[in-house]
Amino acid sequence: MMGPAHSLSGAAAWLGVGAATAAAGYPMPWPVLVVGALICAGAALAPDLDHKSATISRAFGPLSRALCGAVDALSHAVYKATKMRGDAHRSGGHRTLTHTWVWAVLVGAGMSLLAVQGGRWAVLGILFVHMVLAIEGLLWRAARVSSDVLVWLLGAATAWILAGVLDEPGNGAGWLFTDPGQEYLWLGLPIVLGALVHDIGDALTVSGCPVLWPIPIGRKRWYPVGPPKGMRFRAGSWVEIKVLMPVFMLLGGIGGLGALGYLG
């Protein structure tokens, strides 16, 4: 799928989690719901860091383009080192390592550890990166015609404001993980979810997605998981734009209302 659809699906997924926790009697504080949805929307773009033309590769200028090249090379090297007899020959690393559950879990765990160990500035950095990505994904038309600096300033301002809101007592800095020193440990959860939602979205397209790596399936370790071929679509096709994106908006709205207690 394309960036806007990925971001919408990420936001909808976190709002759905919020509705589920509310139904189970453990509602999220509203800042956790909002921040988590934005982080998840941004994180749903992150697996495409292995593609030089992806939204994330342009989001932070030369820095993200250089990182994209490094991640593509790493992904390709891992692919070649672990592929089995049935896996195809590849000339690049797109839709390999960064499109697996292993990558999602490792990145989410790493961000949680960074947030806990790094303190406020680490939290601000995590929020800034994901706010910029969320702006690029959710407001793609406006972001495309705006300067990168303007998007970065908006992301920085949003991160600063939301971090201040979360720091207020009862607003969610210690949501879910409540022991002393575990503030912001939960930040890795929407990052993991966003990456997995991205993988599921890509699995619906004609190429599938090797989300289950390194679990071998048949003669392939990089098996492209997906529905039957007749149910798949091309990225950017009318199915994605005219059907899936409106569905994600609708589900996100329902999830948000449920999370805030308006459907109970």
PDB file of C-alpha atoms in Angstrom:
ATOM      1  CA  MET A   1       0.000   0.000   0.000  1.00  0.00           C
ATOM      2  CA  MET A   2       0.954   3.658  -0.297  1.00  0.00           C
ATOM      3  CA  GLY A   3       1.904   5.937   2.590  1.00  0.00           C
ATOM      4  CA  PRO A   4      -1.482   7.608   3.255  1.00  0.00           C
ATOM      5  CA  ALA A   5      -3.298   4.278   3.462  1.00  0.00           C
ATOM      6  CA  HIS A   6      -0.604   2.868   5.750  1.00  0.00           C
ATOM      7  CA  SER A   7      -0.890   5.846   8.116  1.00  0.00           C
ATOM      8  CA  LEU A   8      -4.678   5.739   8.191  1.00  0.00           C
ATOM      9  CA  SER A   9      -4.628   2.020   8.948  1.00  0.00           C
ATOM     10  CA  GLY A  10      -2.107   2.587  11.756  1.00  0.00           C
ATOM     11  CA  ALA A  11      -4.190   5.301  13.406  1.00  0.00           C
ATOM     12  CA  ALA A  12      -7.350   3.193  13.054  1.00  0.00           C
ATOM     13  CA  ALA A  13      -5.594   0.202  14.599  1.00  0.00           C
ATOM     14  CA  TRP A  14      -4.562   2.096  17.740  1.00  0.00           C
ATOM     15  CA  LEU A  15      -8.021   3.640  18.102  1.00  0.00           C
ATOM     16  CA  GLY A  16      -9.399   0.118  17.842  1.00  0.00           C
ATOM     17  CA  VAL A  17      -7.071  -0.980  20.640  1.00  0.00           C
ATOM     18  CA  GLY A  18      -8.368   1.933  22.677  1.00  0.00           C
ATOM     19  CA  ALA A  19     -11.949   0.807  22.115  1.00  0.00           C
ATOM     20  CA  ALA A  20     -11.037  -2.755  23.112  1.00  0.00           C
ATOM     21  CA  THR A  21      -9.328  -1.686  26.344  1.00  0.00           C
ATOM     22  CA  ALA A  22     -12.279   0.563  27.197  1.00  0.00           C
ATOM     23  CA  ALA A  23     -14.703  -2.313  26.625  1.00  0.00           C
ATOM     24  CA  ALA A  24     -12.551  -4.460  28.914  1.00  0.00           C
ATOM     25  CA  GLY A  25     -12.829  -1.869  31.675  1.00  0.00           C
ATOM     26  CA  TYR A  26      -9.369  -0.325  31.264  1.00  0.00           C
ATOM     27  CA  PRO A  27      -9.900   2.855  29.242  1.00  0.00           C
ATOM     28  CA  MET A  28      -6.881   4.757  27.986  1.00  0.00           C
ATOM     29  CA  PRO A  29      -6.417   8.335  29.158  1.00  0.00           C
ATOM     30  CA  TRP A  30      -7.285  10.524  26.182  1.00  0.00           C
ATOM     31  CA  PRO A  31      -3.673  11.710  25.703  1.00  0.00           C
ATOM     32  CA  VAL A  32      -2.526   8.089  25.369  1.00  0.00           C
ATOM     33  CA  LEU A  33      -5.256   7.504  22.801  1.00  0.00           C
ATOM     34  CA  VAL A  34      -4.270  10.567  20.761  1.00  0.00           C
ATOM     35  CA  VAL A  35      -0.502  10.168  21.058  1.00  0.00           C
ATOM     36  CA  GLY A  36      -0.692   6.428  20.426  1.00  0.00           C
ATOM     37  CA  ALA A  37      -2.793   6.938  17.305  1.00  0.00           C
ATOM     38  CA  LEU A  38      -0.329   9.491  15.922  1.00  0.00           C
ATOM     39  CA  ILE A  39       2.700   7.336  16.760  1.00  0.00           C
ATOM     40  CA  CYS A  40       1.037   4.318  15.186  1.00  0.00           C
ATOM     41  CA  ALA A  41       0.201   6.367  12.083  1.00  0.00           C
ATOM     42  CA  GLY A  42       3.848   7.372  11.808  1.00  0.00           C
ATOM     43  CA  ALA A  43       5.212   3.932  12.631  1.00  0.00           C
ATOM     44  CA  ALA A  44       3.040   2.463   9.892  1.00  0.00           C
ATOM     45  CA  LEU A  45       5.326   4.209   7.378  1.00  0.00           C
ATOM     46  CA  ALA A  46       8.584   3.073   8.971  1.00  0.00           C
ATOM     47  CA  PRO A  47       9.005  -0.402   7.387  1.00  0.00           C
ATOM     48  CA  ASP A  48       9.454   1.291   4.004  1.00  0.00           C
ATOM     49  CA  LEU A  49      12.782   2.669   5.193  1.00  0.00           C
ATOM     50  CA  ASP A  50      14.238   0.049   2.850  1.00  0.00           C
ATOM     51  CA  HIS A  51      12.858   1.880  -0.215  1.00  0.00           C
ATOM     52  CA  LYS A  52      14.517   5.017  -1.587  1.00  0.00           C
ATOM     53  CA  SER A  53      11.251   6.370  -3.031  1.00  0.00           C
ATOM     54  CA  ALA A  54       9.113   5.862   0.083  1.00  0.00           C
ATOM     55  CA  THR A  55       7.656   8.703   2.127  1.00  0.00           C
ATOM     56  CA  ILE A  56       9.932   7.986   5.081  1.00  0.00           C
ATOM     57  CA  SER A  57      13.063   8.200   2.935  1.00  0.00           C
ATOM     58  CA  ARG A  58      12.166  11.808   2.058  1.00  0.00           C
ATOM     59  CA  ALA A  59      10.820  12.834   5.449  1.00  0.00           C
ATOM     60  CA  PHE A  60      14.104  13.925   7.049  1.00  0.00           C
ATOM     61  CA  GLY A  61      16.091  15.004   4.021  1.00  0.00           C
ATOM     62  CA  PRO A  62      19.639  13.679   3.463  1.00  0.00           C
ATOM     63  CA  LEU A  63      19.646  11.926   6.856  1.00  0.00           C
ATOM     64  CA  SER A  64      16.690   9.665   6.071  1.00  0.00           C
ATOM     65  CA  ARG A  65      17.900   9.075   2.514  1.00  0.00           C
ATOM     66  CA  ALA A  66      21.277   7.910   3.813  1.00  0.00           C
ATOM     67  CA  LEU A  67      19.603   5.727   6.433  1.00  0.00           C
ATOM     68  CA  CYS A  68      17.350   4.299   3.735  1.00  0.00           C
ATOM     69  CA  GLY A  69      20.368   3.231   1.713  1.00  0.00           C
ATOM     70  CA  ALA A  70      21.985   1.598   4.754  1.00  0.00           C
ATOM     71  CA  VAL A  71      18.808  -0.254   5.733  1.00  0.00           C
ATOM     72  CA  ASP A  72      18.280  -1.436   2.152  1.00  0.00           C
ATOM     73  CA  ALA A  73      21.822  -2.836   2.077  1.00  0.00           C
ATOM     74  CA  LEU A  74      21.394  -4.497   5.478  1.00  0.00           C
ATOM     75  CA  SER A  75      18.060  -6.010   4.479  1.00  0.00           C
ATOM     76  CA  HIS A  76      19.498  -7.365   1.242  1.00  0.00           C
ATOM     77  CA  ALA A  77      22.457  -8.883   3.083  1.00  0.00           C
ATOM     78  CA  VAL A  78      20.160 -10.598   5.599  1.00  0.00           C
ATOM     79  CA  TYR A  79      17.986 -11.864   2.767  1.00  0.00           C
ATOM     80  CA  LYS A  80      20.923 -13.416   0.925  1.00  0.00           C
ATOM     81  CA  ALA A  81      22.325 -14.933   4.112  1.00  0.00           C
ATOM     82  CA  THR A  82      19.067 -16.595   5.179  1.00  0.00           C
ATOM     83  CA  LYS A  83      17.165 -17.407   1.983  1.00  0.00           C
ATOM     84  CA  MET A  84      16.279 -20.981   1.180  1.00  0.00           C
ATOM     85  CA  ARG A  85      16.191 -22.865  -2.111  1.00  0.00           C
ATOM     86  CA  GLY A  86      12.715 -21.698  -3.013  1.00  0.00           C
ATOM     87  CA  ASP A  87      13.322 -17.994  -2.328  1.00  0.00           C
ATOM     88  CA  ALA A  88      13.797 -15.869  -5.423  1.00  0.00           C
ATOM     89  CA  HIS A  89      16.946 -13.987  -6.359  1.00  0.00           C
ATOM     90  CA  ARG A  90      16.725 -10.310  -5.385  1.00  0.00           C
ATOM     91  CA  SER A  91      18.795  -7.258  -6.268  1.00  0.00           C
ATOM     92  CA  GLY A  92      17.602  -5.138  -3.328  1.00  0.00           C
ATOM     93  CA  GLY A  93      16.215  -5.372   0.180  1.00  0.00           C
ATOM     94  CA  HIS A  94      12.747  -3.856  -0.194  1.00  0.00           C
ATOM     95  CA  ARG A  95       9.997  -5.858   1.538  1.00  0.00           C
ATOM     96  CA  THR A  96      12.383  -8.153   3.327  1.00  0.00           C
ATOM     97  CA  LEU A  97      13.832  -7.596   6.824  1.00  0.00           C
ATOM     98  CA  THR A  98      11.898  -4.448   7.736  1.00  0.00           C
ATOM     99  CA  HIS A  99       8.640  -6.131   6.738  1.00  0.00           C
ATOM    100  CA  THR A 100       8.832  -8.915   9.328  1.00  0.00           C
ATOM    101  CA  TRP A 101       7.441  -9.398  12.811  1.00  0.00           C
ATOM    102  CA  VAL A 102      11.010  -9.689  14.109  1.00  0.00           C
ATOM    103  CA  TRP A 103      11.849  -6.171  12.937  1.00  0.00           C
ATOM    104  CA  ALA A 104       8.600  -4.792  14.387  1.00  0.00           C
ATOM    105  CA  VAL A 105       9.255  -6.286  17.812  1.00  0.00           C
ATOM    106  CA  LEU A 106      12.925  -5.284  17.907  1.00  0.00           C
ATOM    107  CA  VAL A 107      12.234  -1.686  16.903  1.00  0.00           C
ATOM    108  CA  GLY A 108       9.340  -1.359  19.354  1.00  0.00           C
ATOM    109  CA  ALA A 109      11.366  -2.852  22.200  1.00  0.00           C
ATOM    110  CA  GLY A 110      14.298  -0.599  21.328  1.00  0.00           C
ATOM    111  CA  MET A 111      12.113   2.501  21.408  1.00  0.00           C
ATOM    112  CA  SER A 112      10.621   1.490  24.765  1.00  0.00           C
ATOM    113  CA  LEU A 113      14.088   0.956  26.216  1.00  0.00           C
ATOM    114  CA  LEU A 114      15.269   4.281  24.808  1.00  0.00           C
ATOM    115  CA  ALA A 115      12.266   6.086  26.286  1.00  0.00           C
ATOM    116  CA  VAL A 116      12.828   4.600  29.752  1.00  0.00           C
ATOM    117  CA  GLN A 117      16.597   4.997  29.815  1.00  0.00           C
ATOM    118  CA  GLY A 118      16.914   8.255  27.906  1.00  0.00           C
ATOM    119  CA  GLY A 119      14.444  10.382  29.810  1.00  0.00           C
ATOM    120  CA  ARG A 120      12.544  13.390  28.503  1.00  0.00           C
ATOM    121  CA  TRP A 121      14.796  14.180  25.539  1.00  0.00           C
ATOM    122  CA  ALA A 122      14.607  10.613  24.277  1.00  0.00           C
ATOM    123  CA  VAL A 123      10.820  10.727  24.554  1.00  0.00           C
ATOM    124  CA  LEU A 124      10.763  14.021  22.671  1.00  0.00           C
ATOM    125  CA  GLY A 125      12.967  12.527  19.960  1.00  0.00           C
ATOM    126  CA  ILE A 126      10.690   9.503  19.554  1.00  0.00           C
ATOM    127  CA  LEU A 127       7.617  11.720  19.446  1.00  0.00           C
ATOM    128  CA  PHE A 128       9.221  14.141  16.974  1.00  0.00           C
ATOM    129  CA  VAL A 129      10.155  11.411  14.482  1.00  0.00           C
ATOM    130  CA  HIS A 130       6.720   9.832  14.596  1.00  0.00           C
ATOM    131  CA  MET A 131       4.837  13.145  14.533  1.00  0.00           C
ATOM    132  CA  VAL A 132       6.704  14.139  11.354  1.00  0.00           C
ATOM    133  CA  LEU A 133       5.879  10.772   9.803  1.00  0.00           C
ATOM    134  CA  ALA A 134       2.235  11.055  10.896  1.00  0.00           C
ATOM    135  CA  ILE A 135       2.010  14.500   9.272  1.00  0.00           C
ATOM    136  CA  GLU A 136       3.579  13.150   6.089  1.00  0.00           C
ATOM    137  CA  GLY A 137       1.162  10.239   6.037  1.00  0.00           C
ATOM    138  CA  LEU A 138      -2.125  11.681   7.274  1.00  0.00           C
ATOM    139  CA  LEU A 139      -1.751  15.136   5.717  1.00  0.00           C
ATOM    140  CA  TRP A 140       0.070  13.971   2.613  1.00  0.00           C
ATOM    141  CA  ARG A 141      -1.404  16.549   0.240  1.00  0.00           C
ATOM    142  CA  ALA A 142      -0.467  19.489   2.471  1.00  0.00           C
ATOM    143  CA  ALA A 143       2.917  17.975   3.339  1.00  0.00           C
ATOM    144  CA  ARG A 144       3.828  17.504  -0.321  1.00  0.00           C
ATOM    145  CA  VAL A 145       3.405  21.227  -1.096  1.00  0.00           C
ATOM    146  CA  SER A 146       4.969  22.442   2.164  1.00  0.00           C
ATOM    147  CA  SER A 147       8.664  22.823   2.857  1.00  0.00           C
ATOM    148  CA  ASP A 148      10.402  20.110   4.861  1.00  0.00           C
ATOM    149  CA  VAL A 149      11.355  22.690   7.490  1.00  0.00           C
ATOM    150  CA  LEU A 150       7.709  23.611   8.041  1.00  0.00           C
ATOM    151  CA  VAL A 151       6.783  19.949   8.526  1.00  0.00           C
ATOM    152  CA  TRP A 152       9.700  19.505  10.957  1.00  0.00           C
ATOM    153  CA  LEU A 153       8.656  22.569  12.957  1.00  0.00           C
ATOM    154  CA  LEU A 154       5.074  21.326  13.162  1.00  0.00           C
ATOM    155  CA  GLY A 155       6.316  17.897  14.241  1.00  0.00           C
ATOM    156  CA  ALA A 156       8.595  19.415  16.896  1.00  0.00           C
ATOM    157  CA  ALA A 157       5.842  21.661  18.254  1.00  0.00           C
ATOM    158  CA  THR A 158       3.387  18.773  18.368  1.00  0.00           C
ATOM    159  CA  ALA A 159       5.907  16.534  20.128  1.00  0.00           C
ATOM    160  CA  TRP A 160       6.690  19.211  22.735  1.00  0.00           C
ATOM    161  CA  ILE A 161       3.026  19.923  23.467  1.00  0.00           C
ATOM    162  CA  LEU A 162       2.007  16.262  23.672  1.00  0.00           C
ATOM    163  CA  ALA A 163       4.958  15.364  25.907  1.00  0.00           C
ATOM    164  CA  GLY A 164       3.903  18.139  28.273  1.00  0.00           C
ATOM    165  CA  VAL A 165       0.315  16.885  28.312  1.00  0.00           C
ATOM    166  CA  LEU A 166       1.388  13.297  28.991  1.00  0.00           C
ATOM    167  CA  ASP A 167       3.606  14.426  31.868  1.00  0.00           C
ATOM    168  CA  GLU A 168       0.615  15.803  33.768  1.00  0.00           C
ATOM    169  CA  PRO A 169      -0.564  13.456  36.567  1.00  0.00           C
ATOM    170  CA  GLY A 170      -3.093  10.923  35.324  1.00  0.00           C
ATOM    171  CA  ASN A 171      -2.562  11.748  31.655  1.00  0.00           C
ATOM    172  CA  GLY A 172      -0.718   8.583  30.753  1.00  0.00           C
ATOM    173  CA  ALA A 173       3.059   8.826  31.125  1.00  0.00           C
ATOM    174  CA  GLY A 174       2.821   5.688  33.259  1.00  0.00           C
ATOM    175  CA  TRP A 175      -0.073   4.065  31.425  1.00  0.00           C
ATOM    176  CA  LEU A 176      -0.156   0.244  31.505  1.00  0.00           C
ATOM    177  CA  PHE A 177       3.323  -0.049  33.061  1.00  0.00           C
ATOM    178  CA  THR A 178       2.824   1.507  36.473  1.00  0.00           C
ATOM    179  CA  ASP A 179       5.948   0.672  38.471  1.00  0.00           C
ATOM    180  CA  PRO A 180       8.381   3.510  39.251  1.00  0.00           C
ATOM    181  CA  GLY A 181      10.822   4.094  36.428  1.00  0.00           C
ATOM    182  CA  GLN A 182       8.529   2.587  33.787  1.00  0.00           C
ATOM    183  CA  GLU A 183       7.126   5.883  32.517  1.00  0.00           C
ATOM    184  CA  TYR A 184       6.765   5.851  28.731  1.00  0.00           C
ATOM    185  CA  LEU A 185       7.576   2.151  28.499  1.00  0.00           C
ATOM    186  CA  TRP A 186       4.321   1.815  26.581  1.00  0.00           C
ATOM    187  CA  LEU A 187       5.582   3.956  23.680  1.00  0.00           C
ATOM    188  CA  GLY A 188       6.921   0.850  21.955  1.00  0.00           C
ATOM    189  CA  LEU A 189       3.454  -0.687  21.651  1.00  0.00           C
ATOM    190  CA  PRO A 190       2.018   1.616  18.967  1.00  0.00           C
ATOM    191  CA  ILE A 191       5.363   1.351  17.148  1.00  0.00           C
ATOM    192  CA  VAL A 192       5.113  -2.446  17.021  1.00  0.00           C
ATOM    193  CA  LEU A 193       1.451  -2.241  16.032  1.00  0.00           C
ATOM    194  CA  GLY A 194       2.124   0.302  13.303  1.00  0.00           C
ATOM    195  CA  ALA A 195       4.831  -1.862  11.749  1.00  0.00           C
ATOM    196  CA  LEU A 196       2.642  -4.971  11.836  1.00  0.00           C
ATOM    197  CA  VAL A 197      -0.313  -3.123  10.340  1.00  0.00           C
ATOM    198  CA  HIS A 198       1.992  -1.960   7.545  1.00  0.00           C
ATOM    199  CA  ASP A 199       3.011  -5.563   6.896  1.00  0.00           C
ATOM    200  CA  ILE A 200      -0.589  -6.750   6.845  1.00  0.00           C
ATOM    201  CA  GLY A 201      -1.476  -3.987   4.403  1.00  0.00           C
ATOM    202  CA  ASP A 202       1.384  -4.946   2.102  1.00  0.00           C
ATOM    203  CA  ALA A 203       0.335  -8.597   2.337  1.00  0.00           C
ATOM    204  CA  LEU A 204      -2.930  -7.615   0.632  1.00  0.00           C
ATOM    205  CA  THR A 205      -1.083  -6.391  -2.456  1.00  0.00           C
ATOM    206  CA  VAL A 206       0.049  -8.491  -5.397  1.00  0.00           C
ATOM    207  CA  SER A 207       3.578  -9.037  -4.012  1.00  0.00           C
ATOM    208  CA  GLY A 208       2.558 -10.247  -0.555  1.00  0.00           C
ATOM    209  CA  CYS A 209       4.745  -9.700   2.502  1.00  0.00           C
ATOM    210  CA  PRO A 210       7.229 -11.993   4.313  1.00  0.00           C
ATOM    211  CA  VAL A 211       5.911 -11.008   7.723  1.00  0.00           C
ATOM    212  CA  LEU A 212       6.489 -14.480   9.230  1.00  0.00           C
ATOM    213  CA  TRP A 213      10.264 -14.588   8.582  1.00  0.00           C
ATOM    214  CA  PRO A 214      12.339 -16.472   9.725  1.00  0.00           C
ATOM    215  CA  ILE A 215       9.719 -19.217   9.997  1.00  0.00           C
ATOM    216  CA  PRO A 216      10.125 -21.442   6.897  1.00  0.00           C
ATOM    217  CA  ILE A 217       7.045 -22.245   4.827  1.00  0.00           C
ATOM    218  CA  GLY A 218       7.641 -24.965   2.291  1.00  0.00           C
ATOM    219  CA  ARG A 219      10.945 -24.263   0.566  1.00  0.00           C
ATOM    220  CA  LYS A 220      10.880 -20.566   1.397  1.00  0.00           C
ATOM    221  CA  ARG A 221      12.046 -18.665   4.467  1.00  0.00           C
ATOM    222  CA  TRP A 222      10.834 -15.376   2.937  1.00  0.00           C
ATOM    223  CA  TYR A 223       7.372 -16.644   2.045  1.00  0.00           C
ATOM    224  CA  PRO A 224       5.181 -13.759   0.753  1.00  0.00           C
ATOM    225  CA  VAL A 225       2.126 -14.103   2.971  1.00  0.00           C
ATOM    226  CA  GLY A 226      -1.144 -12.892   1.480  1.00  0.00           C
ATOM    227  CA  PRO A 227      -4.715 -13.806   0.555  1.00  0.00           C
ATOM    228  CA  PRO A 228      -5.551 -15.739  -2.633  1.00  0.00           C
ATOM    229  CA  LYS A 229      -4.218 -13.916  -5.684  1.00  0.00           C
ATOM    230  CA  GLY A 230      -7.699 -12.997  -6.874  1.00  0.00           C
ATOM    231  CA  MET A 231      -8.226 -10.956  -3.710  1.00  0.00           C
ATOM    232  CA  ARG A 232      -5.018  -8.929  -3.987  1.00  0.00           C
ATOM    233  CA  PHE A 233      -4.614  -5.463  -5.512  1.00  0.00           C
ATOM    234  CA  ARG A 234      -1.851  -3.214  -6.756  1.00  0.00           C
ATOM    235  CA  ALA A 235      -0.480  -0.525  -4.438  1.00  0.00           C
ATOM    236  CA  GLY A 236      -2.115   2.813  -5.225  1.00  0.00           C
ATOM    237  CA  SER A 237      -5.000   1.218  -7.127  1.00  0.00           C
ATOM    238  CA  TRP A 238      -8.630   2.302  -6.859  1.00  0.00           C
ATOM    239  CA  VAL A 239      -9.277  -0.459  -4.305  1.00  0.00           C
ATOM    240  CA  GLU A 240      -6.831   1.168  -1.912  1.00  0.00           C
ATOM    241  CA  ILE A 241      -7.946   4.759  -2.532  1.00  0.00           C
ATOM    242  CA  LYS A 242     -11.685   4.367  -3.008  1.00  0.00           C
ATOM    243  CA  VAL A 243     -12.407   1.432  -0.708  1.00  0.00           C
ATOM    244  CA  LEU A 244      -9.742   0.815   1.918  1.00  0.00           C
ATOM    245  CA  MET A 245      -8.936   4.403   2.882  1.00  0.00           C
ATOM    246  CA  PRO A 246     -12.593   5.319   3.556  1.00  0.00           C
ATOM    247  CA  VAL A 247     -12.964   2.054   5.507  1.00  0.00           C
ATOM    248  CA  PHE A 248      -9.927   2.926   7.637  1.00  0.00           C
ATOM    249  CA  MET A 249     -11.400   6.381   8.339  1.00  0.00           C
ATOM    250  CA  LEU A 250     -14.735   4.851   9.332  1.00  0.00           C
ATOM    251  CA  LEU A 251     -13.146   2.217  11.565  1.00  0.00           C
ATOM    252  CA  GLY A 252     -10.910   4.829  13.154  1.00  0.00           C
ATOM    253  CA  GLY A 253     -13.892   7.032  13.934  1.00  0.00           C
ATOM    254  CA  ILE A 254     -15.816   4.126  15.460  1.00  0.00           C
ATOM    255  CA  GLY A 255     -12.761   3.058  17.451  1.00  0.00           C
ATOM    256  CA  GLY A 256     -12.196   6.572  18.740  1.00  0.00           C
ATOM    257  CA  LEU A 257     -15.800   6.928  19.867  1.00  0.00           C
ATOM    258  CA  GLY A 258     -15.655   3.544  21.555  1.00  0.00           C
ATOM    259  CA  ALA A 259     -12.379   4.380  23.281  1.00  0.00           C
ATOM    260  CA  LEU A 260     -13.839   7.601  24.661  1.00  0.00           C
ATOM    261  CA  GLY A 261     -16.911   5.809  25.955  1.00  0.00           C
ATOM    262  CA  TYR A 262     -19.473   7.218  23.543  1.00  0.00           C
ATOM    263  CA  LEU A 263     -20.621   3.839  22.244  1.00  0.00           C
ATOM    264  CA  GLY A 264     -21.107   2.148  25.590  1.00  0.00           C
TER     265      GLY A 264
END
